Coordinates of C-alpha atoms in Angstrom, one line a residue:
X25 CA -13.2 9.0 25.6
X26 CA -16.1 7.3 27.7
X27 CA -15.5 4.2 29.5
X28 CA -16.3 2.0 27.1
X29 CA -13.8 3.1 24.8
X30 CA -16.4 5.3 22.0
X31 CA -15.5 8.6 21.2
X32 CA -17.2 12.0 22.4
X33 CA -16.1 13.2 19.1
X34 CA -14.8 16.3 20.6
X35 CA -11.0 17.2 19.1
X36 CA -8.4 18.0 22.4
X37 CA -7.7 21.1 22.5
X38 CA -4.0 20.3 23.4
X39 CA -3.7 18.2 20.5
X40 CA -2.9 19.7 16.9
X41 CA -4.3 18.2 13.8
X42 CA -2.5 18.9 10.2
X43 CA -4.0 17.6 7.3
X44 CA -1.8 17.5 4.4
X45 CA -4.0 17.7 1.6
X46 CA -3.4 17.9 -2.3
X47 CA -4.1 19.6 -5.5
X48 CA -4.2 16.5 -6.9
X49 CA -3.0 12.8 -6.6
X50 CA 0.2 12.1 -6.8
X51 CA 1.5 15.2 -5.6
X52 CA 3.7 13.9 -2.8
X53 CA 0.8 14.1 0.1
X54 CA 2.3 10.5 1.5
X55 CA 6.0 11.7 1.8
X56 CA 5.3 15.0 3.1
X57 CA 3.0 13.8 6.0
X58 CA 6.0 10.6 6.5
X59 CA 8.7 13.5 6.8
X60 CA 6.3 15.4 9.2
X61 CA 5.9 12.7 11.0
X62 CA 9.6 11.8 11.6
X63 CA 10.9 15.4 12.0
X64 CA 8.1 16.0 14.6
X65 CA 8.7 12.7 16.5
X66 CA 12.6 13.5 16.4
X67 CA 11.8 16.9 18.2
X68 CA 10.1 15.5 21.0
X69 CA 6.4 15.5 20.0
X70 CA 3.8 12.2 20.6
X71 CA 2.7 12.0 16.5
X72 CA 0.2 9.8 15.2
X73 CA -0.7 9.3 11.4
X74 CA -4.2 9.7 10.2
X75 CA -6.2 8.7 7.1
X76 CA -10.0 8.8 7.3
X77 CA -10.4 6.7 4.1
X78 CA -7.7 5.5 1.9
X79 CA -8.1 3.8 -1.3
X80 CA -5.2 1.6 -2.0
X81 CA -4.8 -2.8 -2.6
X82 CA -1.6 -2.0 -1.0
X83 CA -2.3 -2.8 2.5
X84 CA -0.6 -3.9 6.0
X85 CA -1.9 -6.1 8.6
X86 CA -1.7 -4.4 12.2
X87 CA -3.3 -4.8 15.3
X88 CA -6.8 -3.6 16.0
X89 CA -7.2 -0.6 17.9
X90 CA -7.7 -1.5 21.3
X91 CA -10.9 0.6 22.0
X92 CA -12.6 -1.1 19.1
X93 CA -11.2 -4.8 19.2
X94 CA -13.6 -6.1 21.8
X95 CA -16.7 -3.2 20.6
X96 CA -19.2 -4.8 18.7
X97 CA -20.5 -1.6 18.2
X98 CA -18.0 -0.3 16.6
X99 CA -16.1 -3.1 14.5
X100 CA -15.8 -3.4 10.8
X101 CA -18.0 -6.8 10.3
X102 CA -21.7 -6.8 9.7
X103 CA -23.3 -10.4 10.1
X104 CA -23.1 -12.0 7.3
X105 CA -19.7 -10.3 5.9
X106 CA -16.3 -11.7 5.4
X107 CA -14.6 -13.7 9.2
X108 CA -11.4 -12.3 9.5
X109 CA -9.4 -15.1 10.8
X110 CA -6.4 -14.3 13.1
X111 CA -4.2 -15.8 16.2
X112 CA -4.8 -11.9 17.9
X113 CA -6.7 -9.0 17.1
X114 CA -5.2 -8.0 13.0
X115 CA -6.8 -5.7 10.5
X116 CA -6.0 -4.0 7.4
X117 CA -5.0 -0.5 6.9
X118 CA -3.3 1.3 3.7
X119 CA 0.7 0.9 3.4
X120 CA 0.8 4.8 3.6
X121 CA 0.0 5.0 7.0
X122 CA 1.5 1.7 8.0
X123 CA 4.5 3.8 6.7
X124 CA 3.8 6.9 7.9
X125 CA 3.2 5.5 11.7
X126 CA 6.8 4.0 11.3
X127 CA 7.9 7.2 10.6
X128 CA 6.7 8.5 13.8
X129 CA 8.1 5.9 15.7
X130 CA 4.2 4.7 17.1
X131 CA 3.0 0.8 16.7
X132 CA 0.5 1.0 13.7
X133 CA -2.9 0.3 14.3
X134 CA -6.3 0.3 12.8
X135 CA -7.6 4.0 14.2
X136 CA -4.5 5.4 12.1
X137 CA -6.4 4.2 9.0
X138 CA -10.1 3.5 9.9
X139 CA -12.0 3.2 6.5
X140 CA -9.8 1.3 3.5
X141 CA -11.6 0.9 0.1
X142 CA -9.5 -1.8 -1.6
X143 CA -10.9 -2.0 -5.8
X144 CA -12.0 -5.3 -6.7
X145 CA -13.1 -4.4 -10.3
X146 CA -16.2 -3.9 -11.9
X147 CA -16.7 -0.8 -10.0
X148 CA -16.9 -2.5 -6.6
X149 CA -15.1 -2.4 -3.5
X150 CA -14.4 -4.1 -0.8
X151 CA -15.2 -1.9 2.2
X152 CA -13.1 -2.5 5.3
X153 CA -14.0 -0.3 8.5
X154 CA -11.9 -0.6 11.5
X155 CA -9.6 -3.1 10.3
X156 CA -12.2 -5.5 9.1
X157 CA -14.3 -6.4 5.6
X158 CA -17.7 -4.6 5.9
X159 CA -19.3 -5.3 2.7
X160 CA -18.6 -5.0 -1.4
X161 CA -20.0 -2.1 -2.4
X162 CA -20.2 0.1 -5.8
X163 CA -19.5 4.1 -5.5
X164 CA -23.2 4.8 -5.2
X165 CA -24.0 1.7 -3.0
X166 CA -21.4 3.2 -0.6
X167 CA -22.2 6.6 -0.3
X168 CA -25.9 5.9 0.2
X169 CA -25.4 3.0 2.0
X170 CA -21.6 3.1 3.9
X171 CA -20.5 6.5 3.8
X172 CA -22.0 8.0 7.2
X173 CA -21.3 4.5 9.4
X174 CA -18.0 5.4 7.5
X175 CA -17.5 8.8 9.3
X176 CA -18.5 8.0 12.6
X177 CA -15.6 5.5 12.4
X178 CA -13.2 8.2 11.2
X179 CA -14.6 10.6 13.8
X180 CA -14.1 8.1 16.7
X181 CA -10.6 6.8 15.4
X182 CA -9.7 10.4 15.2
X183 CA -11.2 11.6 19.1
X184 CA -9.0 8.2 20.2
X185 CA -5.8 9.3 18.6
X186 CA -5.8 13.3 20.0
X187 CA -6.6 11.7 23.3
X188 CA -3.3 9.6 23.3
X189 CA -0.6 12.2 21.3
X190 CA 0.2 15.9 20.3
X191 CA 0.1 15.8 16.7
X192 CA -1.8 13.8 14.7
X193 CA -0.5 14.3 11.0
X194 CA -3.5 13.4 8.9
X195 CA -3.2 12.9 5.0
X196 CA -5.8 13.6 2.7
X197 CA -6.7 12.1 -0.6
X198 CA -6.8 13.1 -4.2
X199 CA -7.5 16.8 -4.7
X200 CA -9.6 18.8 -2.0
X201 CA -11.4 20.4 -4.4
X202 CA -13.6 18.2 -5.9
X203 CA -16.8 20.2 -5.9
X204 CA -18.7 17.5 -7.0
X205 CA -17.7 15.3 -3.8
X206 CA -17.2 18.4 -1.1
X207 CA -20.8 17.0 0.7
X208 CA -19.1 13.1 1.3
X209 CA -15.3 14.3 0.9
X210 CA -14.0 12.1 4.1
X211 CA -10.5 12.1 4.1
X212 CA -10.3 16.1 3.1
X213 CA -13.0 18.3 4.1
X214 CA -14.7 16.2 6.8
X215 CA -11.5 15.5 8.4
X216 CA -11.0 19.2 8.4
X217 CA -14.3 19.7 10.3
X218 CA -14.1 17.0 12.9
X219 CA -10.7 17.5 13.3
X220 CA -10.5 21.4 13.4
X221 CA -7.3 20.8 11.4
X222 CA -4.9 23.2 10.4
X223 CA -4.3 22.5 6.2
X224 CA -1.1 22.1 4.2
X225 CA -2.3 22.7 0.6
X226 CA 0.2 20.4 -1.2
X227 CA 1.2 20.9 -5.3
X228 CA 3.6 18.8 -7.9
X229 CA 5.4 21.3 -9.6
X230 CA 6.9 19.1 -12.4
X231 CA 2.6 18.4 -14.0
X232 CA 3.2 22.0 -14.8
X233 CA 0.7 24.7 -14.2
X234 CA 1.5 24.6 -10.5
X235 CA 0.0 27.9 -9.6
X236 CA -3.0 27.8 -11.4
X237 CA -3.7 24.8 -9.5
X238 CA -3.1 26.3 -6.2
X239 CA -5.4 29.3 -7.0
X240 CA -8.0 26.9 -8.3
X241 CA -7.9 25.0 -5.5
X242 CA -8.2 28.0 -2.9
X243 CA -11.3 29.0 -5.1
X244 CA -12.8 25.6 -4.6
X245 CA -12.8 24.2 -2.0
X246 CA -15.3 25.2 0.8
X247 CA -15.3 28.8 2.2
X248 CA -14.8 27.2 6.1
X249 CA -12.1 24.8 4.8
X250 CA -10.4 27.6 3.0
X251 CA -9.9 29.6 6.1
X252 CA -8.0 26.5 7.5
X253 CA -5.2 26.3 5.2
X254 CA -2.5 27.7 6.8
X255 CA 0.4 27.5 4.1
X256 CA 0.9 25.9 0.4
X257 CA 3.9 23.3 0.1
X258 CA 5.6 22.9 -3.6
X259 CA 7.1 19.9 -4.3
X260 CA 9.0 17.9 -7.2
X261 CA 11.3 21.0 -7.8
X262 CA 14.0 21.0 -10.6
X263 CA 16.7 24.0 -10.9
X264 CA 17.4 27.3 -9.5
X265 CA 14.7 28.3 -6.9
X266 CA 15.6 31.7 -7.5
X267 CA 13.4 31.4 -10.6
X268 CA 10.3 30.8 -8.7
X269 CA 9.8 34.4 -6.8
X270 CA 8.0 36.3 -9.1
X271 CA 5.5 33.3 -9.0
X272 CA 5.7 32.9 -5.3
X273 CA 5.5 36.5 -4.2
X274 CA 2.2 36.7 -6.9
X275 CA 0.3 34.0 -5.6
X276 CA 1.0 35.3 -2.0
X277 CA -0.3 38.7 -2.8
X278 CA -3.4 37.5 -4.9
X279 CA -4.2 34.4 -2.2
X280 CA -3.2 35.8 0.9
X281 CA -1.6 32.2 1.8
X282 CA 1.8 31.5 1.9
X283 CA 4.2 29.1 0.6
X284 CA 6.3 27.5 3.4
X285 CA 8.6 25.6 1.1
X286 CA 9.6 24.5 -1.6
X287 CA 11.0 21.0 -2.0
X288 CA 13.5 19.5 -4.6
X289 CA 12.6 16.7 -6.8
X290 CA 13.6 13.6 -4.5
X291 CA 12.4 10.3 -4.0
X292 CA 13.4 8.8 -0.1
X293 CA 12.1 5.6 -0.9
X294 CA 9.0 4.9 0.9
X295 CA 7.1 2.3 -0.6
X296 CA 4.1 3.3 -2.8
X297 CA 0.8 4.1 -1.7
X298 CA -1.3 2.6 -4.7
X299 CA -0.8 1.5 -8.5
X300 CA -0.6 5.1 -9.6
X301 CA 2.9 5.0 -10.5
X302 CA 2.7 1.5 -11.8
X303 CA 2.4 1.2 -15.8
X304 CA -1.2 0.9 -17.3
X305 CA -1.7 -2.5 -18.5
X306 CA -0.8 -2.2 -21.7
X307 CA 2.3 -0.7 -20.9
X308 CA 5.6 -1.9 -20.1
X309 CA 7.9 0.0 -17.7
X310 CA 11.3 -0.9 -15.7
X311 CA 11.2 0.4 -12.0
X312 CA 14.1 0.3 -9.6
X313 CA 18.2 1.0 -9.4
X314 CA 18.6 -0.2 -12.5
X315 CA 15.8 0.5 -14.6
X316 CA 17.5 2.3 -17.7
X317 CA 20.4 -0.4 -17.6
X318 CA 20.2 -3.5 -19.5
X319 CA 23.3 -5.1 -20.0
X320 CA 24.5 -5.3 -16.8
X321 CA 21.5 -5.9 -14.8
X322 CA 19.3 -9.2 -14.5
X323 CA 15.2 -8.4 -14.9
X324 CA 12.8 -9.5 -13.0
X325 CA 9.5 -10.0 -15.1
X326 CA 6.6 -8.8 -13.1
X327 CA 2.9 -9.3 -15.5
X328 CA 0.9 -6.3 -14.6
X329 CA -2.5 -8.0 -12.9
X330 CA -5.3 -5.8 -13.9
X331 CA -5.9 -5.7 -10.3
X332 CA -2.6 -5.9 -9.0
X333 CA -2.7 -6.0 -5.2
X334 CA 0.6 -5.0 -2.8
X335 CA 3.0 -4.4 -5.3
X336 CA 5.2 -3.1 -2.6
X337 CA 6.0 -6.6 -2.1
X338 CA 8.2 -5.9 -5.2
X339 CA 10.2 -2.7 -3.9
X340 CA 12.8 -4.1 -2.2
X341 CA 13.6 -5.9 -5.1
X342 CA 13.6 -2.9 -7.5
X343 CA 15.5 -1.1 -5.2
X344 CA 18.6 -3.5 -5.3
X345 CA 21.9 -2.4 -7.3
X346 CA 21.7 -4.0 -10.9
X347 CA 18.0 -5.3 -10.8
X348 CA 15.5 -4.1 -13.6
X349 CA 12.0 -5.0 -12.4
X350 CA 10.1 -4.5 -15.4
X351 CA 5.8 -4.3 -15.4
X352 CA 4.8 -6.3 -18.4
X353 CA 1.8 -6.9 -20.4
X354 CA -0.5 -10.1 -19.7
X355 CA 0.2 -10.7 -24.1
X356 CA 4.4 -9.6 -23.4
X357 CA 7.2 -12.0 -24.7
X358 CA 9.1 -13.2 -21.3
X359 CA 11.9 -15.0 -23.0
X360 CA 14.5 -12.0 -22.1
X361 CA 13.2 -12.2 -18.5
X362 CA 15.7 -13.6 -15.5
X363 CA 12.8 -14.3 -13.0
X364 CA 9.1 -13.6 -13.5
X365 CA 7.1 -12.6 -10.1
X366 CA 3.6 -12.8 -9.8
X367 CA 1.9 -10.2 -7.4
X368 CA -1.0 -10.6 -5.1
X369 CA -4.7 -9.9 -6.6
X370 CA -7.5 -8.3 -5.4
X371 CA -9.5 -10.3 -7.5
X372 CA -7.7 -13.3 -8.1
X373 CA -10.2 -15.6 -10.6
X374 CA -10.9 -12.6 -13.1
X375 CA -7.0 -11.8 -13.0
X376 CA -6.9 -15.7 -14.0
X377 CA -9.6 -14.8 -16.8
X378 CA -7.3 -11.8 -17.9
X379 CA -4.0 -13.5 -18.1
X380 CA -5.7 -16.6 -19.7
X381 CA -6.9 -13.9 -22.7
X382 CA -3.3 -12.3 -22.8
X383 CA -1.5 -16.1 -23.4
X384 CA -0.1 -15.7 -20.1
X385 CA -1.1 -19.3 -19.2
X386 CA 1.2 -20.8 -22.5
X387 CA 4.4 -18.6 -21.7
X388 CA 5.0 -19.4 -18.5
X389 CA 5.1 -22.6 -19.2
X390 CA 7.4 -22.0 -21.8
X391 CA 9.7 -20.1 -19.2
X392 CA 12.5 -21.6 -17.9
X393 CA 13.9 -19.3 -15.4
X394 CA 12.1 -19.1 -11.6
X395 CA 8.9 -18.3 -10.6
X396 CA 7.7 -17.1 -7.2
X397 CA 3.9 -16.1 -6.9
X398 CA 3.1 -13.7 -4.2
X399 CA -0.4 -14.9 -2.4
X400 CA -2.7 -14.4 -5.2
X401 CA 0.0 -14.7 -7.4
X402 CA 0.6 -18.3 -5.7
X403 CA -3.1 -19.3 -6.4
X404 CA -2.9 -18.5 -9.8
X405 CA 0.1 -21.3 -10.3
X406 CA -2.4 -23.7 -8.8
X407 CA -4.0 -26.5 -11.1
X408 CA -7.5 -24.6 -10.2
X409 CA -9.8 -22.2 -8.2
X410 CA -12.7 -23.5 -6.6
X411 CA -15.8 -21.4 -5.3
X412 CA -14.8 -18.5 -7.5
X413 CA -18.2 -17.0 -7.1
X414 CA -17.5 -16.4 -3.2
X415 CA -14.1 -14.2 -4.7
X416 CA -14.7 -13.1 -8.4
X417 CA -17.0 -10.1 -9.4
X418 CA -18.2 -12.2 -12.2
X419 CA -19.1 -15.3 -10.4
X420 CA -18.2 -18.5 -11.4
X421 CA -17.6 -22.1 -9.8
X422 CA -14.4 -23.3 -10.8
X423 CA -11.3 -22.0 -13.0
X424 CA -8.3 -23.8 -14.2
X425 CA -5.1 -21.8 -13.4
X426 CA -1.6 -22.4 -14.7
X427 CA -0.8 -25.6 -13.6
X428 CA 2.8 -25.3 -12.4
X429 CA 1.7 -25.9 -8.7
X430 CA 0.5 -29.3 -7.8
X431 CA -2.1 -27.4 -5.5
X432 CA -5.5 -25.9 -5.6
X433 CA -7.2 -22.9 -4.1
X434 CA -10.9 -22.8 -2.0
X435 CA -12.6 -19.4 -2.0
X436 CA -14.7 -18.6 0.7
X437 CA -16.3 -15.2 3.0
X438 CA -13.3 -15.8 5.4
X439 CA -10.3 -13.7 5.4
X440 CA -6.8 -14.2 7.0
X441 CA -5.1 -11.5 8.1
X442 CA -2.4 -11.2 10.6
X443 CA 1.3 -10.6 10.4
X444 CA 3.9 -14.2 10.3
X445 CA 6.8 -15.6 11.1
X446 CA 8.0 -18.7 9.8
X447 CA 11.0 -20.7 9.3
X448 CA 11.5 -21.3 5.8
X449 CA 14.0 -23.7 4.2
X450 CA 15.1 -22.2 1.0
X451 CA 14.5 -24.0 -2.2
X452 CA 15.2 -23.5 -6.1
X453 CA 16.1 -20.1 -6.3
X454 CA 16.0 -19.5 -2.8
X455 CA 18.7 -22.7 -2.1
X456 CA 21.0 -22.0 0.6
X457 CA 18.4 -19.6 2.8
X458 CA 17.6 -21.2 5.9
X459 CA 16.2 -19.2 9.0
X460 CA 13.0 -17.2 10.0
X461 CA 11.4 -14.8 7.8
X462 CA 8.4 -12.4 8.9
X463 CA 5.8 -10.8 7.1
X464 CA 2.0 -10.8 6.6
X465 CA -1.1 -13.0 5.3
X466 CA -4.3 -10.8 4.0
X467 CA -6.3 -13.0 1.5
X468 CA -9.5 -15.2 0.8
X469 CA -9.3 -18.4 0.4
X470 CA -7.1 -21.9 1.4
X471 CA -4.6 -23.6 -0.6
X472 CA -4.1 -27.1 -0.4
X473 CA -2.2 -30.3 -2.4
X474 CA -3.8 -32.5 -4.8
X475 CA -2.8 -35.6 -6.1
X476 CA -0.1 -38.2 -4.7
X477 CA 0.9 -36.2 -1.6
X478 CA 3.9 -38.7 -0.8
X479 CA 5.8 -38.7 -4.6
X480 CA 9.0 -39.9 -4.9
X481 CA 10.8 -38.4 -8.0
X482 CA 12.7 -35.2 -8.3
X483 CA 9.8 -33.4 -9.3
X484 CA 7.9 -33.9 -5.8
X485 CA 6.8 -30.8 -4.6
X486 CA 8.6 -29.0 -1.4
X487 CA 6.8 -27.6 1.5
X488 CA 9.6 -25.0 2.4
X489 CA 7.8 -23.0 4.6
X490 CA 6.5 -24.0 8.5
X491 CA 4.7 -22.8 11.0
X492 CA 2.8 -24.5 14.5
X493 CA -0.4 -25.9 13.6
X494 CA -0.2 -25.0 9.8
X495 CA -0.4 -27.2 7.1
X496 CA 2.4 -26.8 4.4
X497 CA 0.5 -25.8 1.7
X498 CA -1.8 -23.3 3.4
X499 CA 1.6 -21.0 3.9
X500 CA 3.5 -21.9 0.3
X501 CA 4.9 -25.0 -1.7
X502 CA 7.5 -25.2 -4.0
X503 CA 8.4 -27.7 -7.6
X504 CA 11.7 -27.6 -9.4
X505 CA 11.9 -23.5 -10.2
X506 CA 8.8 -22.8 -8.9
X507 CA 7.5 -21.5 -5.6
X508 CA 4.6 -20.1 -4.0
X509 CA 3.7 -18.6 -1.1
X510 CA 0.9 -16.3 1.2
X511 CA 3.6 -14.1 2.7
X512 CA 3.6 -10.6 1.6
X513 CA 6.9 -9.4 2.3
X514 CA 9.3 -12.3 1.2
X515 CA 11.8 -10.1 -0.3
X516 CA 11.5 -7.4 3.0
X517 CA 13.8 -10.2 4.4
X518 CA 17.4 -9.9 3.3
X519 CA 18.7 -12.8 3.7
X520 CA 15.9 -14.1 0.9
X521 CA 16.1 -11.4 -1.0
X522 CA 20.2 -12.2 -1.5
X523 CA 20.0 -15.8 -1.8
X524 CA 17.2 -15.0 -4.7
X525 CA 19.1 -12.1 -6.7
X526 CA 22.7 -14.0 -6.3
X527 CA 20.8 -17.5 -7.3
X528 CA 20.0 -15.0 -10.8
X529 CA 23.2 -13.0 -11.3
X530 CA 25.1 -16.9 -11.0
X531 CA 22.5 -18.0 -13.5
X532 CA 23.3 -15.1 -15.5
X533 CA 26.8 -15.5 -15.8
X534 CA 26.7 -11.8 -13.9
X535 CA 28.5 -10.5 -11.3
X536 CA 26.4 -9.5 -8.7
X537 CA 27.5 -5.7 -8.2
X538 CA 27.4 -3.8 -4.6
X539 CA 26.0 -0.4 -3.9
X540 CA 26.9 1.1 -0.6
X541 CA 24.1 0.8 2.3
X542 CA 22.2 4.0 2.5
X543 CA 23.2 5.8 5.6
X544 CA 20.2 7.5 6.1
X545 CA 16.9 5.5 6.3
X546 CA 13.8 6.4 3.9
X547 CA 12.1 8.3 7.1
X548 CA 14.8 9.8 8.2
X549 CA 15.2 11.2 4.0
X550 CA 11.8 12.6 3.9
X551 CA 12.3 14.4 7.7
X552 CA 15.2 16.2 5.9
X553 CA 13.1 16.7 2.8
X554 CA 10.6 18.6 5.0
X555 CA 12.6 19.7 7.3
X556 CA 13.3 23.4 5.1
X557 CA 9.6 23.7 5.5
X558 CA 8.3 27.1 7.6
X559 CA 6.2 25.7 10.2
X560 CA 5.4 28.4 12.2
X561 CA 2.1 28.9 10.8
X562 CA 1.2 25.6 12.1
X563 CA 2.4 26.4 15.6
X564 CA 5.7 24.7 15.5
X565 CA 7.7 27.4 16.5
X566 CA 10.5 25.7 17.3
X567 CA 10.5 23.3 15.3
X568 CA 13.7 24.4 13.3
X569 CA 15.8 25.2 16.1
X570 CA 18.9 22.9 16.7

């Protein structure tokens, strides 16, 4: 690194650089390079996580890398693009590596995730570099326009990260052999180049057909990226391994790669990277502990947002013993629903526009039960949006929104993102919680009360939340059953998350049952899962001695 913090660009040669890559999405890239990550740390190495560019709206606040917070040259903001507003130096990267960095025991920071393309609909994206909002773009807009300021970022974020640890464990998206990207493939083959990385070919076994993807993909992708892959990983595996021999002792012979594992069908319970594994939205589907109980469990109701932002704010929730949290659709009868949850937006006024076609709007005001919305979740309870145009693909100046919230919500080019703590004094179905809770703010636009401010009846809305120098509103209000609020994470506090699910099971006329604590945590479970995994053809000799 120069003195001024910008890369060389040229990899350490004391530092190694994996890339798990994929056949495909969804093939378990995230939870490999999280168990890599963990085992590695746990053996004594300095990791780092790595994604050139992620696309996700599931993302984390965390501080800017340093060597970029005070570079002009190299932050995310262009004039005229979106302020990020913050106490200290925040930006946004994809959950997966927030995850992932966790794993290996490292702060999280931006150069872990330097390009984020968060959907906004319509075929446009919000482009975020470096932590910070660099533009909307469309697919073509970015690549002609984005894509190369785009790399430089990943290159420099990468030279930063080698300079500072052993092993970086860098996660590629999608398949790596999609021919028709190969010349603008960031986060798989130009990772591979700039980072001289060794790859872990990565395929789902329960999609079927797992060899012929593996041999497709060999045939595919470029010839210098191909020499590269040191080893193919199997995951998602049901039965008697035995079986697989034949198949693995073929492909070996025919590809000259080897498998270094094959690993059991098992979820460890990171959160999700994206809304792949949500339900379209026309679907209905029940996530969590309890999700093919009925009887004994209470459900949470969560309407599936065509653009649905941060639905790992809902994990914690699905992952508590007898609680169904069920995706609905926007047009879906809620009257067998505990709780309904609204979940941040990307796109907050045409997710208004959707839920207003789908009746949305008429049965939540039949609903009886609580309702919490999650950031743009709490501006759609508002009475209306305002400036729409500055937040909506479609444009627009003002929107009416559900009306249960006595407040209304501003759009504007500034962004807040940061992580919080605040007290919070519970209310509704939150009553009896009283203490600090942490979390995060990323989203456009402020939120403030209209009407008689000082009301006297029952009805009066609550300002639960506090924080120095912030208005009530701007963090979350609350009236009768009803509460809103910017901070992502709510239910990663436990003491909330209890008060809320005994407030239903009482409600209910349920007994609230108890599942034991898992002993092992989610990082730890994917070190193990990985941890049968040959790694000497990635120079980790050792690795699998005790």
């Amino acid at each position: 690194m120069t003195d001024d913090g910008a890369s060389d660009s040229s990899p350490s040669h004391s530092t190694r650089t994996i890339l798990v890559a994929g056949t495909a999405s969804h093939v378990g890239k995230s939870t490999v390079a999280a168990g890599l990550s963990r085992l590695l740390a746990d053996r004594g190495f300095s990791v780092a996580p790595f994604k050139a560019q992620n696309m996700s709206n599931n993302a984390r606040a965390v501080p800017i890398a340093p060597a970029v917070a005070g570079s002009s040259a190299e932050r995310g903001g262009d004039a005229g693009d979106a302020d990020t507003v913050n106490d200290a130096a925040f930006g946004e990267i994809g959950v997966s590596q927030y995850v992932q960095a966790r794993a290996a025991r490292v702060t999280p920071t931006t150069d872990h995730n330097p390009v984020l393309l968060k959907p906004r609909g319509e075929g446009e994206s919000q482009l975020v570099v470096n932590g910070r909002p660099a533009g909307n773009h469309a697919a073509s807009d970015y690549y002609e326009e984005g894509w190369h300021r785009a790399r430089d970022a990943a290159e420099a974020a990468h030279a930063r990260l080698v300079r500072q640890h052993d092993v970086v464990v860098a996660e590629g998206a999608g398949s790596i052999a999609e021919i028709n990207l190969h010349h603008r493939d960031l986060a798989n083959v130009e990772t591979t180049r700039f980072a001289d990385a060794d790859v872990l070919l990565v395929a789902d076994i329960e999609r079927g057909g797992v060899f012929a993807s593996l041999v497709g993909t060999l045939e595919l992708v470029p010839d210098d990226v191909r020499d590269r892959i040191a080893g193919a990983v199997i995951t998602k595996f049901r039965g008697d391994e035995s079986l697989l021999s034949d198949g693995l002792d073929a492909f070996e012979e025919r590809t000259g790669v080897p498998v270094l594992g094959v690993l059991p069908y098992d979820d460890p319970g990171l959160p999700e990277e994206d809304s792949v594994s949500l339900p379209a939205i026309d679907e209905r589907a029940a996530v969590g502990a309890s999700a093919n109980e009925s009887e004994a469990a209470i459900t949470i109701a969560v309407p599936r947002l065509p653009r649905v932002s941060n639905a790992t704010d809902l994990e914690p929730l699905a992952a508590e013993p007898g609680v169904r949290v069920e995706y609905v659709p926007l047009d879906a009868d809620l009257s067998s629903a505990d709780a309904v949850v609204l979940p941040g937006s990307k796109n907050t006024a045409d997710d208004l526009r959707a839920c207003r076609e789908g009746g949305l709007h008429d049965r939540l005001h039949e609903f009886s039960g609580p309702i919490v919305g999650l950031c743009g979740g709490y501006q759609l309870l508002g009475e209306r949006l305002r400036n729409v145009g500055a937040e909506s693909v479609r444009g627009g100046d003002e929107l009416p929104g559900f009306g249960l919230l006595p407040v209304e919500t501003r759009f504007s080019t500034e962004k807040r993102v940061a992580p919080v703590r605040w007290r919070f004094d519970g209310t509704g179905p939150f009553d009896g919680f009283a203490g600090t809770v942490s979390g995060y703010e990323i989203h456009t636009g402020e939120t403030r009360v209209i009407g008689d401010e000082t009301p006297t009846d029952s009805d009066a809305p609550r300002r639960p939340f506090a924080a120095d120098g912030r208005a009530g509103a701007t963090l979350g209000i609350a009236r009768g059953n009803v509460l809103g609020t910017y901070l992502h994470g709510l239910f990663e506090n436990d003491g909330v998350r209890d008060a809320f699910c005994d407030h239903l099971f009482a409600a209910a006329g349920k007994s609230r049952p108890t599942g034991d604590e898992l002993a092992v945590s989610p990082y730890d479970r994917a070190a193990a899962l990985v941890s049968r995994l040959d790694l000497e053809p990635l120079g980790f000799e050792a690795v699998g001695d005790d």
